[in-house]
Coordinates of C-alpha atoms and ligand atoms in Angstrom, one line a residue:
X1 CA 0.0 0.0 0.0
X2 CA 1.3 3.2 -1.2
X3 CA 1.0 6.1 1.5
X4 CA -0.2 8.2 -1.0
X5 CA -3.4 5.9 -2.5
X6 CA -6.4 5.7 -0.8
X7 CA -7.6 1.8 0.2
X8 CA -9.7 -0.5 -1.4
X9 CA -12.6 0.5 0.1
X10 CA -12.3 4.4 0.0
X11 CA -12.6 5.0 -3.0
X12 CA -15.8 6.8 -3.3
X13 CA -14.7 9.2 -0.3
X14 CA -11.4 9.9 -2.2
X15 CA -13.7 11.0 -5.0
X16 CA -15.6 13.6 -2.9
X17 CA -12.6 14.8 -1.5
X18 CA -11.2 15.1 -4.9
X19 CA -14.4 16.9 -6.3
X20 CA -14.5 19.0 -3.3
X21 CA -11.3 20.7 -4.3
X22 CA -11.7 20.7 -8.0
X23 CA -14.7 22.5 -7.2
X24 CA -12.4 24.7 -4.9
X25 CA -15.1 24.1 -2.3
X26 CA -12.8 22.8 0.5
X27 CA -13.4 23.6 3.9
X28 CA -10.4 24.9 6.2
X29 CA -11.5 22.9 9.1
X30 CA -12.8 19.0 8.9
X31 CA -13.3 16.7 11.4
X32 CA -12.9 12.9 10.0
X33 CA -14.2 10.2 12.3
X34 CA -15.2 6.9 12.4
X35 CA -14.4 3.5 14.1
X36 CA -10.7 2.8 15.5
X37 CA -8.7 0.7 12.0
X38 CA -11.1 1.8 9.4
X39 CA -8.1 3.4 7.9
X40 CA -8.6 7.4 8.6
X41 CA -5.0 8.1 9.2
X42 CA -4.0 6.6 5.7
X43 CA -6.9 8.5 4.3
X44 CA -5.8 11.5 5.5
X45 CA -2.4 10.7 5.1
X46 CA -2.8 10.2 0.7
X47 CA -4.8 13.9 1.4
X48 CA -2.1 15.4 2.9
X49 CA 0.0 14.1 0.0
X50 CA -1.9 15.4 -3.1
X51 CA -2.6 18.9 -1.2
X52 CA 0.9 19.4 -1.1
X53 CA 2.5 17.7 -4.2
X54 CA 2.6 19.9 -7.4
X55 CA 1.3 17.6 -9.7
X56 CA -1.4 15.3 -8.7
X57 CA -2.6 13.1 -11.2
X58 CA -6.1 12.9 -12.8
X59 CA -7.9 11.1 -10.0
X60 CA -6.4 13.9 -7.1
X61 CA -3.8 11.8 -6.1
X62 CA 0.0 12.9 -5.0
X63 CA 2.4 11.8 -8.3
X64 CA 5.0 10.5 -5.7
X65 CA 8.4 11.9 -7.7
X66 CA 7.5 15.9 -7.7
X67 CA 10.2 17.9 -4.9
X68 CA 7.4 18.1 -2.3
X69 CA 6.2 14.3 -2.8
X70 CA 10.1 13.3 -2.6
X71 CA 10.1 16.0 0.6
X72 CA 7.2 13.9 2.4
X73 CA 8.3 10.8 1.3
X74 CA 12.8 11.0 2.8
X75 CA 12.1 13.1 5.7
X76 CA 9.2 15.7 6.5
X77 CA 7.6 18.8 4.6
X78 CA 7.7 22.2 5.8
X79 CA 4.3 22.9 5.2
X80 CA 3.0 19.5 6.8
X81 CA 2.2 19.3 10.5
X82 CA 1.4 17.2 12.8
X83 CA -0.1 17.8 16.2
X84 CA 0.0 14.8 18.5
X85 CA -0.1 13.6 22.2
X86 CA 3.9 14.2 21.9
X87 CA 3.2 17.7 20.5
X88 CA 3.9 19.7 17.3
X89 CA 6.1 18.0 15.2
X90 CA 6.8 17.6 11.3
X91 CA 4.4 14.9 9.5
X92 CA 7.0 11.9 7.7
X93 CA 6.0 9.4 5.5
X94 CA 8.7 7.5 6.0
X95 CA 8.7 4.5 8.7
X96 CA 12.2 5.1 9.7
X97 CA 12.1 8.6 10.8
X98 CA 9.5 7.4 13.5
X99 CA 10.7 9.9 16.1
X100 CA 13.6 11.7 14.6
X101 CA 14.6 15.2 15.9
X102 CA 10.9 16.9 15.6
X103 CA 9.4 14.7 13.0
X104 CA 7.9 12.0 13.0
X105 CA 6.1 8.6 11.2
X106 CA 2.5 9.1 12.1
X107 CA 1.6 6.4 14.2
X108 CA -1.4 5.5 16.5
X109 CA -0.8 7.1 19.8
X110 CA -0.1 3.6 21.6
X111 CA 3.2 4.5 23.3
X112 CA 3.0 8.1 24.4
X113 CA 3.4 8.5 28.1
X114 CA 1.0 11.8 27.8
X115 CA -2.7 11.7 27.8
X116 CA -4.0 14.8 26.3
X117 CA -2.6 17.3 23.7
X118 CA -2.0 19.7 25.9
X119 CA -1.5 24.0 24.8
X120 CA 1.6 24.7 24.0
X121 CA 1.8 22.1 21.2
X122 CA -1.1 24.1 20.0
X123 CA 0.5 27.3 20.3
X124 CA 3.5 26.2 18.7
X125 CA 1.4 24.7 15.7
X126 CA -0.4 28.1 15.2
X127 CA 2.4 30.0 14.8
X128 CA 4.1 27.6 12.5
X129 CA 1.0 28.1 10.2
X130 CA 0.6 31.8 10.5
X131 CA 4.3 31.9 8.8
X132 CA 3.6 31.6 4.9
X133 CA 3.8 28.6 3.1
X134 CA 7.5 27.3 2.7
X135 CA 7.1 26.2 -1.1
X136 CA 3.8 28.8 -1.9
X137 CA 1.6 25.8 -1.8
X138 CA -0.7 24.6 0.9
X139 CA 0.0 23.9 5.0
X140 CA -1.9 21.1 6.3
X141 CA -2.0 20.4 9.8
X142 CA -3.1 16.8 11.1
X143 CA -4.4 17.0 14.1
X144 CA -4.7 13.2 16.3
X145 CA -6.3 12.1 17.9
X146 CA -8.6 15.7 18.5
X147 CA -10.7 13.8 21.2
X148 CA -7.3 14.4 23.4
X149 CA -7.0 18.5 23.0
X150 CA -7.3 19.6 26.3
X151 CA -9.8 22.2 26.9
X152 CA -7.2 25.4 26.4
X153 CA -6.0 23.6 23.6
X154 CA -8.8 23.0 21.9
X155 CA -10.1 27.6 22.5
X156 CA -6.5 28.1 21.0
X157 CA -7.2 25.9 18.0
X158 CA -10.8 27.3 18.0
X159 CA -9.6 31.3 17.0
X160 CA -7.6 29.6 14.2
X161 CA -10.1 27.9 13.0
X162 CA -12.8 31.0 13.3
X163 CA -10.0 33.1 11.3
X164 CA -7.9 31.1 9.0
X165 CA -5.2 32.3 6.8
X166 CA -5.3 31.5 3.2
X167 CA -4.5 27.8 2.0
X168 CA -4.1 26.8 5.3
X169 CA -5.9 23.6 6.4
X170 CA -6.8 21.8 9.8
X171 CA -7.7 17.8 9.6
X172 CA -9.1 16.8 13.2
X173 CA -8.9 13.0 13.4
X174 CA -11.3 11.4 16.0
X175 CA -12.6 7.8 16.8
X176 CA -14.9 9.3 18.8
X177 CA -16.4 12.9 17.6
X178 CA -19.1 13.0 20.1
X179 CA -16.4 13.8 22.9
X180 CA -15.3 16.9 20.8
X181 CA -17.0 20.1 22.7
X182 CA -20.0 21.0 19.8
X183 CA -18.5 24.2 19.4
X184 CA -15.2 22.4 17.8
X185 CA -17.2 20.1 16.1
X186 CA -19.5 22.8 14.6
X187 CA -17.0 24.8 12.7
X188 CA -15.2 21.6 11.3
X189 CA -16.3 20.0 8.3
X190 CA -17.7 16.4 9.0
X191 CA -16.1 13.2 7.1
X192 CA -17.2 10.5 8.5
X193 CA -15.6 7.0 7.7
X194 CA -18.0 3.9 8.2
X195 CA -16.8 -0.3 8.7
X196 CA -16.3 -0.8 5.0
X197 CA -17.7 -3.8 2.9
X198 CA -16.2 -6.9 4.0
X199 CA -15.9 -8.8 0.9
X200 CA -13.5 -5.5 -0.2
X201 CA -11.8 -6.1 3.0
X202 CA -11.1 -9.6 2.5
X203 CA -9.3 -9.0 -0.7
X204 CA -7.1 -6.2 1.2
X205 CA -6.2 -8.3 3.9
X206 CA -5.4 -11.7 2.0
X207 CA -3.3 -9.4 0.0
X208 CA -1.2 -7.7 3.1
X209 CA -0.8 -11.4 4.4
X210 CA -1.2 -14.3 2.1
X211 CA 0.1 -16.6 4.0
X212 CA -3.4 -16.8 5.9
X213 CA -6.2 -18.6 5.2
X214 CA -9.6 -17.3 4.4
X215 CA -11.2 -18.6 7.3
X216 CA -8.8 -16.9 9.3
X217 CA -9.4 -13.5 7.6
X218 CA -12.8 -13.8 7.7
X219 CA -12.3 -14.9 11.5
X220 CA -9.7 -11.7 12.2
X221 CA -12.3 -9.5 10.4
X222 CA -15.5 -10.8 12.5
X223 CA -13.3 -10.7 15.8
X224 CA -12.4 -7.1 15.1
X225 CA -16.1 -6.2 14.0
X226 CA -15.2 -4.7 10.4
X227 CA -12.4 -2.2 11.4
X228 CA -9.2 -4.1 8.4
X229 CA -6.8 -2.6 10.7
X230 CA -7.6 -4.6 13.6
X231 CA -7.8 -7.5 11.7
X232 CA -5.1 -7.0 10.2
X233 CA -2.8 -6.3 13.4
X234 CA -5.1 -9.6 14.5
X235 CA -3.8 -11.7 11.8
X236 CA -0.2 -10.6 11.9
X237 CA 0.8 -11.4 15.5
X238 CA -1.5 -14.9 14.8
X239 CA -3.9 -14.2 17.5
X240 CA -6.4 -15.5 15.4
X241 CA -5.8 -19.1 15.2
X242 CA -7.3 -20.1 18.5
X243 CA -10.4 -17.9 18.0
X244 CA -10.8 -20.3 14.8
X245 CA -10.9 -23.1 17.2
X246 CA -13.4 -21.6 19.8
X247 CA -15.9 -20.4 17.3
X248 CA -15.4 -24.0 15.7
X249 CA -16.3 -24.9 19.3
X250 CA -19.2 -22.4 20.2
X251 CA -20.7 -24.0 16.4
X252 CA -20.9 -27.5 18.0
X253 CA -22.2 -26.1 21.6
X254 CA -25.1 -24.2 18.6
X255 CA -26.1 -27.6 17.7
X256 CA -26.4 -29.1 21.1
X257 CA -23.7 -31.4 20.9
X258 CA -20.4 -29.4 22.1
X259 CA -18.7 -29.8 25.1
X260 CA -18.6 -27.1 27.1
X261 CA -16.1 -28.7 29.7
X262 CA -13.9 -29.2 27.4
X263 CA -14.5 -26.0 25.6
X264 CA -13.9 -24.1 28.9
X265 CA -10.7 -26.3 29.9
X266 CA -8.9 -25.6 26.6
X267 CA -8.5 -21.8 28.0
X268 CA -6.6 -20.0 31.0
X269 CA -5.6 -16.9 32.9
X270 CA -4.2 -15.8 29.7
X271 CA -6.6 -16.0 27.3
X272 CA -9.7 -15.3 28.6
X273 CA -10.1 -12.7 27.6
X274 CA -9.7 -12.9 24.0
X275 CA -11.8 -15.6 24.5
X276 CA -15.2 -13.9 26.3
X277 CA -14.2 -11.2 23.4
X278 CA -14.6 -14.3 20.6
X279 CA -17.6 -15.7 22.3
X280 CA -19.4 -12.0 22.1
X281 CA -18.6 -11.7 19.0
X282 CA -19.7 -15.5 17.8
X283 CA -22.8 -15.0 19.3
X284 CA -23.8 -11.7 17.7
X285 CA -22.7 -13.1 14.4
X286 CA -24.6 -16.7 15.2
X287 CA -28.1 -14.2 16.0
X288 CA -27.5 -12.6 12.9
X289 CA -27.1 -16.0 11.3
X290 CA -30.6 -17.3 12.9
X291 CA -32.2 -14.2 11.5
X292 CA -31.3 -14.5 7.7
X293 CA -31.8 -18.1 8.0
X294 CA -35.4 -17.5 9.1
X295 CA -35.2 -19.2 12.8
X296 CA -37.1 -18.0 15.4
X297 CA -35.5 -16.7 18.6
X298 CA -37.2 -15.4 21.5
X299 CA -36.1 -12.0 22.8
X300 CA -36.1 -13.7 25.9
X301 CA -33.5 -16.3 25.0
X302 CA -31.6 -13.5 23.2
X303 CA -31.3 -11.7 26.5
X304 CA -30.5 -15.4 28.7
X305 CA -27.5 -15.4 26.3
X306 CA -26.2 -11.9 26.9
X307 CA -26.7 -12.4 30.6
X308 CA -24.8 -15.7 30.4
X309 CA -21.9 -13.1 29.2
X310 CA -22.2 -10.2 31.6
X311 CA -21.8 -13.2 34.0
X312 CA -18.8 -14.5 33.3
X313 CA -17.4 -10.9 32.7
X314 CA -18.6 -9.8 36.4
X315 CA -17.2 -13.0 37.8
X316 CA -13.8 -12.6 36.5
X317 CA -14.0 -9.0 37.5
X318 CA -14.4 -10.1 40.8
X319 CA -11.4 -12.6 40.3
X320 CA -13.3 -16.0 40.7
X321 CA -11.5 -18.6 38.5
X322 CA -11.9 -18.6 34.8
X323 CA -12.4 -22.0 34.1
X324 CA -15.3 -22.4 36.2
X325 CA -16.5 -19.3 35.1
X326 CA -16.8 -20.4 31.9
X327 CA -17.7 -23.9 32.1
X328 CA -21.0 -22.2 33.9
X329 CA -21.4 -19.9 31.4
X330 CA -21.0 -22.4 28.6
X331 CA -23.2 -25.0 30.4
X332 CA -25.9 -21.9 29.9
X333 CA -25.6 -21.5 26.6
X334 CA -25.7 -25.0 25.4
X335 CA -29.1 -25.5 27.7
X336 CA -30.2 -22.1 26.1
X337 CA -29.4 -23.1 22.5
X338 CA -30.5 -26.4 22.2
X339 CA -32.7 -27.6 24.7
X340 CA -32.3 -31.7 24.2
X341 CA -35.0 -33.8 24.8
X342 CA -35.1 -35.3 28.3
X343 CA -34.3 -39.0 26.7
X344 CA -31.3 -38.4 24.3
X345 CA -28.3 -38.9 25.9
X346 CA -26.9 -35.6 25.7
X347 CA -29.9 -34.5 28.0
X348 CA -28.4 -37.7 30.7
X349 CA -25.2 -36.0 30.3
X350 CA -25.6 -32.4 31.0
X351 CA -28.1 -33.9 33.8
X352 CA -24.9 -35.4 35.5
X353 CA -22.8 -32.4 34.6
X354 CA -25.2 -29.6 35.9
X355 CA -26.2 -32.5 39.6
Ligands
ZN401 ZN1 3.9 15.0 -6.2

């Protein structure tokens, strides 16, 4: 993937974007959001790109060998911010100048000590934009994630929004707009990313690892309910294979004929969980399943189920031990999902199990 193309599956917002500035429409201010992993910093990223490079081609994207694509690309643009939890600092495309001398690779926030983009960042930031343009082209500053501006942040950022100077453009990046105060959020343009199709997704993931099955993309991509980037992560540290193996499981405990003791011994301290996480996630899928295949389920049996979870999840919260937790829990859900008749043999079984 190319950091300055748009994915698979953003296609159709890459148009807009691109018709938006053909158009000369574009707003100074936007506010993209959208589920963690859908892919809004690479979005924003191939934006940055073509804003700045002098020749993008016919569909708006960067060309990739013009001085300011070449600038992005080995180290850094003068006219591209980025304001971070670690503060103002140039925006690189490149993965190796992840934390050089006041640059960086735009990563997800995972290892910064700090927990809120705090003012002087902010400061800094503003006055770097009120200095004109370093090649008489745009400034773009990314600003991520914008949930994390503290409050005297956000009132600095605010006045430069309400007054911005000429080619000059602010991209908020949020998982979670709604914790913006409305004022920010009202004078930033909304772009708002959804989970994208999955068969699209599939392709994108078996491409970025072929060495894994499609059951186990599917699998990553269910487990990280749509977002590719989860699933992605998912599939390339190989947490996925034992989720393969419990859904597997949780099928057979569907058709009344699993084993929830052995289901619940084949995980520990560990990997429970990833495990309540997979079993969440089966069931919603397995409801969905019931509905386009036309079976009836009671509302009443939908909410047994759920409770079966919060269970086990306020158990283990209150340290009891996870297998028995979840042999109880999985005992529940097999007498919840298939009810056996009181002579088959299964029913003699769980009998014993549940005496
Ligand atoms: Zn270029």
């Amino acid at each position: 993937m190319s950091a300055m193309q748009a994915l698979p599956w953003q296609g159709e917002i890459w148009s807009r974007l691109a018709h938006t500035r053909a158009q000369n429409q574009l707003a100074h201010a936007w506010l993209v959001s959208g589920p963690h992993g859908v892919g809004k910093r690479p979005l924003i990223a191939a934006w940055v790109a073509a804003m700045l490079c002098g020749q993008p081609n016919a569909e708006g994207f960067a060309c990739g060998v013009c001085g300011s694509c070449k600038m992005l690309l080995s180290g850094g643009h003068p006219d591209a911010h980025l304001l971070t939890l670690d503060g103002h600092l140039g925006l690189a495309f490149n993965p190796s100048l992840q934390r050089e001398d006041g640059i960086t690779h735009w990563q997800p926030e995972k290892s910064s000590k700090r927990k809120e983009i705090a003012v002087d960042g902010t400061r800094s930031l503003i006055d770097a934009l009120h200095v004109a343009s370093h090649r008489q082209g745009n400034k773009i500053a990314v600003i991520a994630p914008a949930e994390d501006l503290n409050r005297s942040a956000a009132d600095a950022l605010l006045k430069t929004i309400e007054e911005p100077t000429p080619n000059t453009y602010l991209i908020l990046i949020a998982d979670q707009a709604q914790s913006l105060s409305p004022t920010l959020r009202s004078r930033c343009r909304p772009l708002r990313l959804g989970v994208p199709p999955a068969l699209i997704v599939l392709d994108w993931l078996k491409s970025q690892v072929p060495e894994s099955s499609a059951e186990a993309c599917s699998t990553a991509l269910s487990l990280a309910r749509g977002a590719p980037f989860i699933a992605l992560e998912q599939l390339q540290q190989g947490e996925v294979s034992p989720a393969i193996g419990w859904r597997a499981a949780l099928d057979e405990i569907a058709l009344g004929r699993g084993d929830p003791m052995k289901l619940a011994a084949a995980v520990d301290d560990e990997t429970v969980t990833a495990f309540l996480h997979c079993c969440q996630v089966w069931l919603v899928d397995f409801l969905r399943k019931q509905v386009i295949d036309g079976v009836q389920i009671s509302g009443r049996k939908v909410a047994q189920l759920n409770n079966e979870l919060h269970d086990a999840h306020r158990r283990l919260d209150a340290n009891a031990r996870a297998q028995l937790v979840l042999e109880a829990m999985l005992i529940g859900w097999l007498r919840l999902l298939a009810p056996a008749p009181r002579s088959s043999p299964q029913s003699v079984i769980m009998q014993n199990r549940l005496a």
